[in-house]
């Protein structure tokens, strides 16, 4: 069956989707995107994802004439069409807006371009997001964060992230946890970072050096509303990660996944931690609340 995508007002088979090479998304990486998980046909945190997309468009001064409901309808249509096409019952919905194609390659924002709106669905690889019964763990390396100063924008300019992710893969690990020159942890190359110390869940505060992750937001809210577990949003030093009782990565594709090795060394016992085991079912119970 065919994977059905959306491009500028039209649903079509993914392999037939075409954009201009003059699209500024292609030339400059000038766009924003979202990845929204849909488990068994149900989207997780659709509205917060669309809000972040709209916020990103405001930051880039891209103005497609689309309201919340248009984005919601697009997501629902992509889920429906691609679940019917049996791509998978668990999908990642990718939404993408770039400034559009211009006649010339000029660095400043041109007036009056028609933004490119693209969406497609892909099979979500099995992860801790799918069900509380799935128990995956990750190994990571650490690296100095060499990306730019606007990581809070979910930009399609992902080269910095891609190079850090590749660094992790090349070292035989799953991911790279990044820290700035002062040793403060920012995030991973494609996920947010949490640690547990003496029963408290700790994560770096939101600022321009990390993405305001939707899974991060959900996890913090679930912890505060549905558990007595203390939570701190505060700067985290790399050294604290190495001596943590538990470390987790969160994202829309991974859910909340324990990290069991950092730079080849085990995190505590080297197994998924006790607090994660306790919290994971609570996360799953509430994952569709957002
Ligand atoms: N990435 N930080 C970065 C740099 C990310 O790329 C992501 C997610 C996150 C987690 O955000 P969220 O919980 O909203 O997914 C944090 C997506 C999944 C991607 O690029 O594929």
PDB file of C-alpha atoms and ligand atoms in Angstrom:
ATOM      1  CA  UNK A   1       0.000   0.000   0.000  1.00  0.00           C
ATOM      2  CA  UNK A   2       1.092   3.556  -0.603  1.00  0.00           C
ATOM      3  CA  UNK A   3       2.356   5.980   1.979  1.00  0.00           C
ATOM      4  CA  UNK A   4       0.161   9.071   1.620  1.00  0.00           C
ATOM      5  CA  UNK A   5       1.760  12.458   2.167  1.00  0.00           C
ATOM      6  CA  UNK A   6       0.448  16.029   2.053  1.00  0.00           C
ATOM      7  CA  UNK A   7       2.101  18.800   0.043  1.00  0.00           C
ATOM      8  CA  UNK A   8       0.684  22.315  -0.404  1.00  0.00           C
ATOM      9  CA  UNK A   9      -2.988  21.420  -0.314  1.00  0.00           C
ATOM     10  CA  UNK A  10      -2.845  18.001  -1.927  1.00  0.00           C
ATOM     11  CA  UNK A  11      -2.728  14.431  -0.589  1.00  0.00           C
ATOM     12  CA  UNK A  12      -0.560  12.246  -2.805  1.00  0.00           C
ATOM     13  CA  UNK A  13       1.724   9.189  -2.663  1.00  0.00           C
ATOM     14  CA  UNK A  14       4.923  10.202  -0.841  1.00  0.00           C
ATOM     15  CA  UNK A  15       7.167   9.275  -3.754  1.00  0.00           C
ATOM     16  CA  UNK A  16       5.269  11.709  -6.026  1.00  0.00           C
ATOM     17  CA  UNK A  17       5.784  14.724  -3.724  1.00  0.00           C
ATOM     18  CA  UNK A  18       8.027  17.372  -5.358  1.00  0.00           C
ATOM     19  CA  UNK A  19       9.307  20.752  -4.222  1.00  0.00           C
ATOM     20  CA  UNK A  20      11.319  23.432  -5.996  1.00  0.00           C
ATOM     21  CA  UNK A  21      15.104  23.379  -5.434  1.00  0.00           C
ATOM     22  CA  UNK A  22      14.692  27.115  -4.771  1.00  0.00           C
ATOM     23  CA  UNK A  23      12.599  26.395  -1.693  1.00  0.00           C
ATOM     24  CA  UNK A  24      14.366  28.194   1.143  1.00  0.00           C
ATOM     25  CA  UNK A  25      13.838  25.122   3.304  1.00  0.00           C
ATOM     26  CA  UNK A  26      16.138  23.297   0.881  1.00  0.00           C
ATOM     27  CA  UNK A  27      18.636  26.137   0.327  1.00  0.00           C
ATOM     28  CA  UNK A  28      18.843  27.587   3.836  1.00  0.00           C
ATOM     29  CA  UNK A  29      17.203  25.015   6.135  1.00  0.00           C
ATOM     30  CA  UNK A  30      14.703  27.807   6.729  1.00  0.00           C
ATOM     31  CA  UNK A  31      11.717  26.134   8.269  1.00  0.00           C
ATOM     32  CA  UNK A  32      10.200  24.519  11.329  1.00  0.00           C
ATOM     33  CA  UNK A  33       8.859  21.032  11.903  1.00  0.00           C
ATOM     34  CA  UNK A  34       7.139  18.721  14.360  1.00  0.00           C
ATOM     35  CA  UNK A  35       7.103  14.997  14.998  1.00  0.00           C
ATOM     36  CA  UNK A  36       3.839  13.912  16.613  1.00  0.00           C
ATOM     37  CA  UNK A  37       3.442  10.319  17.773  1.00  0.00           C
ATOM     38  CA  UNK A  38       0.205   8.427  17.097  1.00  0.00           C
ATOM     39  CA  UNK A  39      -0.152   5.170  18.983  1.00  0.00           C
ATOM     40  CA  UNK A  40      -2.845   2.789  17.733  1.00  0.00           C
ATOM     41  CA  UNK A  41      -4.325   5.677  15.728  1.00  0.00           C
ATOM     42  CA  UNK A  42      -4.434   8.146  18.631  1.00  0.00           C
ATOM     43  CA  UNK A  43      -2.216  11.239  18.501  1.00  0.00           C
ATOM     44  CA  UNK A  44      -0.323  12.187  21.651  1.00  0.00           C
ATOM     45  CA  UNK A  45      -0.247  15.874  22.654  1.00  0.00           C
ATOM     46  CA  UNK A  46      -1.464  17.074  19.254  1.00  0.00           C
ATOM     47  CA  UNK A  47      -2.400  20.577  20.448  1.00  0.00           C
ATOM     48  CA  UNK A  48       0.882  21.313  22.296  1.00  0.00           C
ATOM     49  CA  UNK A  49       2.819  20.141  19.215  1.00  0.00           C
ATOM     50  CA  UNK A  50       0.831  22.468  16.942  1.00  0.00           C
ATOM     51  CA  UNK A  51       1.280  25.356  19.392  1.00  0.00           C
ATOM     52  CA  UNK A  52       5.049  24.835  19.249  1.00  0.00           C
ATOM     53  CA  UNK A  53       4.911  24.752  15.439  1.00  0.00           C
ATOM     54  CA  UNK A  54       2.973  28.041  15.383  1.00  0.00           C
ATOM     55  CA  UNK A  55       5.446  29.543  17.851  1.00  0.00           C
ATOM     56  CA  UNK A  56       8.345  28.487  15.607  1.00  0.00           C
ATOM     57  CA  UNK A  57       6.650  30.051  12.592  1.00  0.00           C
ATOM     58  CA  UNK A  58       6.235  33.314  14.546  1.00  0.00           C
ATOM     59  CA  UNK A  59       9.953  33.233  15.407  1.00  0.00           C
ATOM     60  CA  UNK A  60      10.793  32.893  11.697  1.00  0.00           C
ATOM     61  CA  UNK A  61       8.060  35.332  10.578  1.00  0.00           C
ATOM     62  CA  UNK A  62       6.482  32.666   8.368  1.00  0.00           C
ATOM     63  CA  UNK A  63       2.745  33.238   8.046  1.00  0.00           C
ATOM     64  CA  UNK A  64       0.751  30.463   6.380  1.00  0.00           C
ATOM     65  CA  UNK A  65      -2.986  31.138   6.605  1.00  0.00           C
ATOM     66  CA  UNK A  66      -3.599  28.026   8.672  1.00  0.00           C
ATOM     67  CA  UNK A  67      -5.373  27.906  12.020  1.00  0.00           C
ATOM     68  CA  UNK A  68      -5.173  25.256  14.750  1.00  0.00           C
ATOM     69  CA  UNK A  69      -8.069  23.293  13.229  1.00  0.00           C
ATOM     70  CA  UNK A  70      -6.381  23.071   9.817  1.00  0.00           C
ATOM     71  CA  UNK A  71      -3.284  21.536  11.404  1.00  0.00           C
ATOM     72  CA  UNK A  72      -5.402  19.211  13.500  1.00  0.00           C
ATOM     73  CA  UNK A  73      -7.317  18.072  10.388  1.00  0.00           C
ATOM     74  CA  UNK A  74      -4.056  17.475   8.522  1.00  0.00           C
ATOM     75  CA  UNK A  75      -2.706  15.285  11.331  1.00  0.00           C
ATOM     76  CA  UNK A  76      -5.901  13.333  11.630  1.00  0.00           C
ATOM     77  CA  UNK A  77      -6.066  12.778   7.866  1.00  0.00           C
ATOM     78  CA  UNK A  78      -2.443  11.571   7.739  1.00  0.00           C
ATOM     79  CA  UNK A  79      -3.085   9.182  10.621  1.00  0.00           C
ATOM     80  CA  UNK A  80      -6.256   7.866   9.024  1.00  0.00           C
ATOM     81  CA  UNK A  81      -4.916   7.506   5.485  1.00  0.00           C
ATOM     82  CA  UNK A  82      -1.696   5.823   6.556  1.00  0.00           C
ATOM     83  CA  UNK A  83      -3.238   3.559   9.172  1.00  0.00           C
ATOM     84  CA  UNK A  84      -5.676   2.429   6.451  1.00  0.00           C
ATOM     85  CA  UNK A  85      -2.709   1.886   4.140  1.00  0.00           C
ATOM     86  CA  UNK A  86      -1.228  -0.333   6.890  1.00  0.00           C
ATOM     87  CA  UNK A  87       2.012   1.602   7.020  1.00  0.00           C
ATOM     88  CA  UNK A  88       1.844   0.817  10.715  1.00  0.00           C
ATOM     89  CA  UNK A  89      -0.559   1.121  13.632  1.00  0.00           C
ATOM     90  CA  UNK A  90       2.069   3.276  15.368  1.00  0.00           C
ATOM     91  CA  UNK A  91       3.015   6.344  13.381  1.00  0.00           C
ATOM     92  CA  UNK A  92       5.176   9.404  13.635  1.00  0.00           C
ATOM     93  CA  UNK A  93       3.449  12.327  11.935  1.00  0.00           C
ATOM     94  CA  UNK A  94       6.010  14.715  10.474  1.00  0.00           C
ATOM     95  CA  UNK A  95       4.808  18.285   9.816  1.00  0.00           C
ATOM     96  CA  UNK A  96       7.015  20.794   8.077  1.00  0.00           C
ATOM     97  CA  UNK A  97       6.661  24.439   7.068  1.00  0.00           C
ATOM     98  CA  UNK A  98       9.369  26.230   5.146  1.00  0.00           C
ATOM     99  CA  UNK A  99       9.363  29.775   3.812  1.00  0.00           C
ATOM    100  CA  UNK A 100       8.810  28.660   0.215  1.00  0.00           C
ATOM    101  CA  UNK A 101      10.542  29.107  -3.137  1.00  0.00           C
ATOM    102  CA  UNK A 102      11.991  32.435  -4.223  1.00  0.00           C
ATOM    103  CA  UNK A 103      13.263  33.439  -7.686  1.00  0.00           C
ATOM    104  CA  UNK A 104      16.702  34.313  -6.367  1.00  0.00           C
ATOM    105  CA  UNK A 105      18.925  33.173  -3.549  1.00  0.00           C
ATOM    106  CA  UNK A 106      18.919  36.226  -1.263  1.00  0.00           C
ATOM    107  CA  UNK A 107      19.647  35.789   2.439  1.00  0.00           C
ATOM    108  CA  UNK A 108      17.033  38.160   3.941  1.00  0.00           C
ATOM    109  CA  UNK A 109      13.373  37.094   4.224  1.00  0.00           C
ATOM    110  CA  UNK A 110      11.657  37.917   0.900  1.00  0.00           C
ATOM    111  CA  UNK A 111       8.103  39.315   1.044  1.00  0.00           C
ATOM    112  CA  UNK A 112       5.056  37.471  -0.193  1.00  0.00           C
ATOM    113  CA  UNK A 113       6.328  33.907  -0.630  1.00  0.00           C
ATOM    114  CA  UNK A 114       3.897  31.023  -0.408  1.00  0.00           C
ATOM    115  CA  UNK A 115       5.127  28.825   2.467  1.00  0.00           C
ATOM    116  CA  UNK A 116       5.652  25.140   1.687  1.00  0.00           C
ATOM    117  CA  UNK A 117       3.521  22.902   3.887  1.00  0.00           C
ATOM    118  CA  UNK A 118       4.488  19.261   3.932  1.00  0.00           C
ATOM    119  CA  UNK A 119       3.384  16.329   6.054  1.00  0.00           C
ATOM    120  CA  UNK A 120       3.954  12.606   5.965  1.00  0.00           C
ATOM    121  CA  UNK A 121       3.656   9.590   8.229  1.00  0.00           C
ATOM    122  CA  UNK A 122       6.389   7.116   9.084  1.00  0.00           C
ATOM    123  CA  UNK A 123       6.436   3.934  11.074  1.00  0.00           C
ATOM    124  CA  UNK A 124       7.353   4.636  14.676  1.00  0.00           C
ATOM    125  CA  UNK A 125      10.067   2.186  15.665  1.00  0.00           C
ATOM    126  CA  UNK A 126       9.160   0.207  18.763  1.00  0.00           C
ATOM    127  CA  UNK A 127      10.132   2.252  21.823  1.00  0.00           C
ATOM    128  CA  UNK A 128       9.234   2.886  25.450  1.00  0.00           C
ATOM    129  CA  UNK A 129       6.431   5.137  24.148  1.00  0.00           C
ATOM    130  CA  UNK A 130       4.400   2.245  22.736  1.00  0.00           C
ATOM    131  CA  UNK A 131       3.509   0.415  25.915  1.00  0.00           C
ATOM    132  CA  UNK A 132       4.656   0.060  29.526  1.00  0.00           C
ATOM    133  CA  UNK A 133       5.702  -3.524  28.690  1.00  0.00           C
ATOM    134  CA  UNK A 134       8.504  -2.368  26.407  1.00  0.00           C
ATOM    135  CA  UNK A 135      11.704  -1.984  28.340  1.00  0.00           C
ATOM    136  CA  UNK A 136      14.444  -0.536  26.179  1.00  0.00           C
ATOM    137  CA  UNK A 137      17.572   1.129  27.493  1.00  0.00           C
ATOM    138  CA  UNK A 138      20.114   3.420  25.865  1.00  0.00           C
ATOM    139  CA  UNK A 139      23.839   3.989  25.944  1.00  0.00           C
ATOM    140  CA  UNK A 140      25.106   7.510  25.325  1.00  0.00           C
ATOM    141  CA  UNK A 141      28.288   9.450  24.922  1.00  0.00           C
ATOM    142  CA  UNK A 142      28.765  12.995  26.173  1.00  0.00           C
ATOM    143  CA  UNK A 143      29.991  15.841  23.976  1.00  0.00           C
ATOM    144  CA  UNK A 144      30.352  19.581  24.079  1.00  0.00           C
ATOM    145  CA  UNK A 145      27.277  21.201  22.547  1.00  0.00           C
ATOM    146  CA  UNK A 146      28.537  22.754  19.318  1.00  0.00           C
ATOM    147  CA  UNK A 147      25.140  23.792  17.922  1.00  0.00           C
ATOM    148  CA  UNK A 148      23.805  27.359  17.683  1.00  0.00           C
ATOM    149  CA  UNK A 149      22.226  29.656  20.285  1.00  0.00           C
ATOM    150  CA  UNK A 150      18.577  29.132  19.246  1.00  0.00           C
ATOM    151  CA  UNK A 151      17.961  25.484  20.020  1.00  0.00           C
ATOM    152  CA  UNK A 152      14.540  26.385  21.508  1.00  0.00           C
ATOM    153  CA  UNK A 153      13.251  26.791  17.920  1.00  0.00           C
ATOM    154  CA  UNK A 154      12.361  23.423  16.382  1.00  0.00           C
ATOM    155  CA  UNK A 155      14.120  24.338  13.184  1.00  0.00           C
ATOM    156  CA  UNK A 156      14.648  22.115  10.166  1.00  0.00           C
ATOM    157  CA  UNK A 157      18.289  23.346  10.216  1.00  0.00           C
ATOM    158  CA  UNK A 158      19.346  20.200  12.046  1.00  0.00           C
ATOM    159  CA  UNK A 159      22.935  19.819  10.873  1.00  0.00           C
ATOM    160  CA  UNK A 160      24.364  20.512  14.344  1.00  0.00           C
ATOM    161  CA  UNK A 161      22.035  17.901  15.858  1.00  0.00           C
ATOM    162  CA  UNK A 162      22.701  15.408  13.076  1.00  0.00           C
ATOM    163  CA  UNK A 163      26.474  15.723  13.552  1.00  0.00           C
ATOM    164  CA  UNK A 164      26.172  15.141  17.302  1.00  0.00           C
ATOM    165  CA  UNK A 165      23.827  12.174  16.791  1.00  0.00           C
ATOM    166  CA  UNK A 166      26.276  10.723  14.290  1.00  0.00           C
ATOM    167  CA  UNK A 167      29.068  11.206  16.848  1.00  0.00           C
ATOM    168  CA  UNK A 168      27.079   9.010  19.255  1.00  0.00           C
ATOM    169  CA  UNK A 169      26.394   6.364  16.604  1.00  0.00           C
ATOM    170  CA  UNK A 170      30.010   6.321  15.416  1.00  0.00           C
ATOM    171  CA  UNK A 171      31.081   5.633  19.008  1.00  0.00           C
ATOM    172  CA  UNK A 172      28.739   2.612  19.107  1.00  0.00           C
ATOM    173  CA  UNK A 173      26.200   4.419  21.328  1.00  0.00           C
ATOM    174  CA  UNK A 174      22.585   5.416  20.766  1.00  0.00           C
ATOM    175  CA  UNK A 175      22.765   9.153  21.470  1.00  0.00           C
ATOM    176  CA  UNK A 176      24.954  12.037  22.584  1.00  0.00           C
ATOM    177  CA  UNK A 177      24.169  14.047  25.722  1.00  0.00           C
ATOM    178  CA  UNK A 178      25.398  17.597  25.205  1.00  0.00           C
ATOM    179  CA  UNK A 179      26.867  20.099  27.638  1.00  0.00           C
ATOM    180  CA  UNK A 180      28.024  23.677  27.179  1.00  0.00           C
ATOM    181  CA  UNK A 181      31.546  24.957  27.879  1.00  0.00           C
ATOM    182  CA  UNK A 182      30.671  25.461  31.585  1.00  0.00           C
ATOM    183  CA  UNK A 183      29.763  21.777  31.915  1.00  0.00           C
ATOM    184  CA  UNK A 184      26.006  22.467  32.117  1.00  0.00           C
ATOM    185  CA  UNK A 185      23.948  19.783  30.406  1.00  0.00           C
ATOM    186  CA  UNK A 186      21.667  21.173  27.693  1.00  0.00           C
ATOM    187  CA  UNK A 187      19.883  18.179  26.093  1.00  0.00           C
ATOM    188  CA  UNK A 188      20.650  15.201  23.885  1.00  0.00           C
ATOM    189  CA  UNK A 189      20.951  15.606  20.103  1.00  0.00           C
ATOM    190  CA  UNK A 190      17.302  14.560  19.633  1.00  0.00           C
ATOM    191  CA  UNK A 191      15.835  14.297  23.151  1.00  0.00           C
ATOM    192  CA  UNK A 192      15.614  16.026  26.532  1.00  0.00           C
ATOM    193  CA  UNK A 193      17.563  14.815  29.557  1.00  0.00           C
ATOM    194  CA  UNK A 194      16.366  13.922  33.076  1.00  0.00           C
ATOM    195  CA  UNK A 195      18.259  12.516  36.041  1.00  0.00           C
ATOM    196  CA  UNK A 196      17.259  11.099  39.396  1.00  0.00           C
ATOM    197  CA  UNK A 197      19.253  11.731  42.555  1.00  0.00           C
ATOM    198  CA  UNK A 198      18.135  10.644  46.030  1.00  0.00           C
ATOM    199  CA  UNK A 199      14.513  10.332  44.901  1.00  0.00           C
ATOM    200  CA  UNK A 200      14.287  13.741  43.161  1.00  0.00           C
ATOM    201  CA  UNK A 201      13.737  14.057  39.407  1.00  0.00           C
ATOM    202  CA  UNK A 202      15.899  16.832  37.954  1.00  0.00           C
ATOM    203  CA  UNK A 203      15.995  18.359  34.460  1.00  0.00           C
ATOM    204  CA  UNK A 204      17.721  21.451  33.013  1.00  0.00           C
ATOM    205  CA  UNK A 205      15.454  24.547  32.894  1.00  0.00           C
ATOM    206  CA  UNK A 206      14.094  25.835  29.568  1.00  0.00           C
ATOM    207  CA  UNK A 207      16.297  28.392  27.851  1.00  0.00           C
ATOM    208  CA  UNK A 208      17.620  29.033  24.358  1.00  0.00           C
ATOM    209  CA  UNK A 209      20.058  26.097  24.480  1.00  0.00           C
ATOM    210  CA  UNK A 210      17.412  23.390  24.517  1.00  0.00           C
ATOM    211  CA  UNK A 211      14.128  22.476  22.906  1.00  0.00           C
ATOM    212  CA  UNK A 212      10.991  22.802  25.052  1.00  0.00           C
ATOM    213  CA  UNK A 213      10.185  19.131  24.527  1.00  0.00           C
ATOM    214  CA  UNK A 214       6.543  18.097  24.584  1.00  0.00           C
ATOM    215  CA  UNK A 215       7.402  14.785  26.262  1.00  0.00           C
ATOM    216  CA  UNK A 216       9.443  16.761  28.826  1.00  0.00           C
ATOM    217  CA  UNK A 217       6.397  18.960  29.501  1.00  0.00           C
ATOM    218  CA  UNK A 218       4.105  15.893  29.814  1.00  0.00           C
ATOM    219  CA  UNK A 219       6.480  14.064  32.141  1.00  0.00           C
ATOM    220  CA  UNK A 220       6.904  17.095  34.432  1.00  0.00           C
ATOM    221  CA  UNK A 221       3.142  17.622  34.526  1.00  0.00           C
ATOM    222  CA  UNK A 222       2.430  13.943  35.228  1.00  0.00           C
ATOM    223  CA  UNK A 223       5.045  13.920  38.010  1.00  0.00           C
ATOM    224  CA  UNK A 224       3.525  17.031  39.626  1.00  0.00           C
ATOM    225  CA  UNK A 225      -0.127  16.069  39.247  1.00  0.00           C
ATOM    226  CA  UNK A 226      -0.096  12.341  39.750  1.00  0.00           C
ATOM    227  CA  UNK A 227       2.853  11.523  42.028  1.00  0.00           C
ATOM    228  CA  UNK A 228       4.482  12.806  45.204  1.00  0.00           C
ATOM    229  CA  UNK A 229       7.934  12.585  43.598  1.00  0.00           C
ATOM    230  CA  UNK A 230       9.844  15.879  44.017  1.00  0.00           C
ATOM    231  CA  UNK A 231      10.851  17.635  40.796  1.00  0.00           C
ATOM    232  CA  UNK A 232      13.494  20.275  40.146  1.00  0.00           C
ATOM    233  CA  UNK A 233      14.094  22.296  36.983  1.00  0.00           C
ATOM    234  CA  UNK A 234      17.600  23.628  37.509  1.00  0.00           C
ATOM    235  CA  UNK A 235      21.023  23.641  35.841  1.00  0.00           C
ATOM    236  CA  UNK A 236      22.623  20.174  35.784  1.00  0.00           C
ATOM    237  CA  UNK A 237      26.369  19.682  35.708  1.00  0.00           C
ATOM    238  CA  UNK A 238      27.820  16.879  33.597  1.00  0.00           C
ATOM    239  CA  UNK A 239      29.427  15.451  36.749  1.00  0.00           C
ATOM    240  CA  UNK A 240      25.967  15.034  38.318  1.00  0.00           C
ATOM    241  CA  UNK A 241      24.907  12.849  35.393  1.00  0.00           C
ATOM    242  CA  UNK A 242      27.827  10.526  35.978  1.00  0.00           C
ATOM    243  CA  UNK A 243      26.923  10.069  39.642  1.00  0.00           C
ATOM    244  CA  UNK A 244      23.121  10.005  39.131  1.00  0.00           C
ATOM    245  CA  UNK A 245      20.944   7.149  40.387  1.00  0.00           C
ATOM    246  CA  UNK A 246      19.072   7.188  37.069  1.00  0.00           C
ATOM    247  CA  UNK A 247      19.219   9.068  33.760  1.00  0.00           C
ATOM    248  CA  UNK A 248      16.366   9.201  31.236  1.00  0.00           C
ATOM    249  CA  UNK A 249      15.925  10.643  27.744  1.00  0.00           C
ATOM    250  CA  UNK A 250      12.517  11.898  26.593  1.00  0.00           C
ATOM    251  CA  UNK A 251      11.157  12.485  23.093  1.00  0.00           C
ATOM    252  CA  UNK A 252       8.087  11.949  20.946  1.00  0.00           C
ATOM    253  CA  UNK A 253       9.660   8.857  19.414  1.00  0.00           C
ATOM    254  CA  UNK A 254      11.362   7.410  22.523  1.00  0.00           C
ATOM    255  CA  UNK A 255       8.837   8.305  25.237  1.00  0.00           C
ATOM    256  CA  UNK A 256      10.748   8.116  28.529  1.00  0.00           C
ATOM    257  CA  UNK A 257      13.723   5.783  28.047  1.00  0.00           C
ATOM    258  CA  UNK A 258      16.334   4.910  30.673  1.00  0.00           C
ATOM    259  CA  UNK A 259      20.001   5.541  29.908  1.00  0.00           C
ATOM    260  CA  UNK A 260      22.116   2.779  31.387  1.00  0.00           C
ATOM    261  CA  UNK A 261      25.580   3.653  30.076  1.00  0.00           C
ATOM    262  CA  UNK A 262      27.344   7.016  29.770  1.00  0.00           C
ATOM    263  CA  UNK A 263      30.713   7.080  28.001  1.00  0.00           C
ATOM    264  CA  UNK A 264      30.980   3.319  28.521  1.00  0.00           C
ATOM    265  CA  UNK A 265      30.385   3.487  32.287  1.00  0.00           C
ATOM    266  CA  UNK A 266      27.216   2.093  33.891  1.00  0.00           C
ATOM    267  CA  UNK A 267      24.664   4.512  35.368  1.00  0.00           C
ATOM    268  CA  UNK A 268      24.342   3.252  38.978  1.00  0.00           C
ATOM    269  CA  UNK A 269      23.619  -0.520  38.644  1.00  0.00           C
ATOM    270  CA  UNK A 270      23.581  -0.317  34.830  1.00  0.00           C
ATOM    271  CA  UNK A 271      19.880  -1.343  34.699  1.00  0.00           C
ATOM    272  CA  UNK A 272      16.635   0.612  34.277  1.00  0.00           C
ATOM    273  CA  UNK A 273      16.157   2.283  37.670  1.00  0.00           C
ATOM    274  CA  UNK A 274      13.551   1.756  40.359  1.00  0.00           C
ATOM    275  CA  UNK A 275      11.934   5.183  39.992  1.00  0.00           C
ATOM    276  CA  UNK A 276      11.561   4.719  36.224  1.00  0.00           C
ATOM    277  CA  UNK A 277       9.887   1.337  36.829  1.00  0.00           C
ATOM    278  CA  UNK A 278       7.455   3.025  39.227  1.00  0.00           C
ATOM    279  CA  UNK A 279       6.786   6.069  37.043  1.00  0.00           C
ATOM    280  CA  UNK A 280       6.575   4.427  33.611  1.00  0.00           C
ATOM    281  CA  UNK A 281       3.082   2.918  34.092  1.00  0.00           C
ATOM    282  CA  UNK A 282       1.837   6.290  35.397  1.00  0.00           C
ATOM    283  CA  UNK A 283       3.225   8.012  32.294  1.00  0.00           C
ATOM    284  CA  UNK A 284       1.402   5.507  30.080  1.00  0.00           C
ATOM    285  CA  UNK A 285      -1.828   5.908  32.020  1.00  0.00           C
ATOM    286  CA  UNK A 286      -1.788   9.659  31.258  1.00  0.00           C
ATOM    287  CA  UNK A 287      -0.011   9.902  27.884  1.00  0.00           C
ATOM    288  CA  UNK A 288      -3.256  10.642  26.016  1.00  0.00           C
ATOM    289  CA  UNK A 289      -4.307  13.421  28.435  1.00  0.00           C
ATOM    290  CA  UNK A 290      -2.425  16.168  26.567  1.00  0.00           C
TER     291      UNK A 290
HETATM  292  N1  LIG B   1      13.115  15.333  18.207  1.00  0.00           N
HETATM  293  N2  LIG B   1      15.469  18.015  21.843  1.00  0.00           N
HETATM  294  C1  LIG B   1      15.736  17.849  20.538  1.00  0.00           C
HETATM  295  C2  LIG B   1      16.965  18.475  19.968  1.00  0.00           C
HETATM  296  C3  LIG B   1      14.865  17.097  19.736  1.00  0.00           C
HETATM  297  O1  LIG B   1      15.132  16.951  18.422  1.00  0.00           O
HETATM  298  C4  LIG B   1      13.724  16.491  20.316  1.00  0.00           C
HETATM  299  C5  LIG B   1      12.760  15.657  19.519  1.00  0.00           C
HETATM  300  C6  LIG B   1      13.488  16.685  21.694  1.00  0.00           C
HETATM  301  C7  LIG B   1      12.284  16.121  22.373  1.00  0.00           C
HETATM  302  O2  LIG B   1      11.136  16.853  22.038  1.00  0.00           O
HETATM  303  P1  LIG B   1       9.690  16.182  21.984  1.00  0.00           P
HETATM  304  O3  LIG B   1       9.460  15.554  23.317  1.00  0.00           O
HETATM  305  O4  LIG B   1       8.776  17.330  21.731  1.00  0.00           O
HETATM  306  O5  LIG B   1       9.715  15.185  20.884  1.00  0.00           O
HETATM  307  C8  LIG B   1      14.383  17.459  22.419  1.00  0.00           C
HETATM  308  C9  LIG B   1      12.179  14.711  17.308  1.00  0.00           C
HETATM  309  C10 LIG B   1      11.512  13.506  17.857  1.00  0.00           C
HETATM  310  C11 LIG B   1      12.881  14.494  15.968  1.00  0.00           C
HETATM  311  O6  LIG B   1      13.551  15.402  15.530  1.00  0.00           O
HETATM  312  O7  LIG B   1      12.709  13.440  15.358  1.00  0.00           O
END
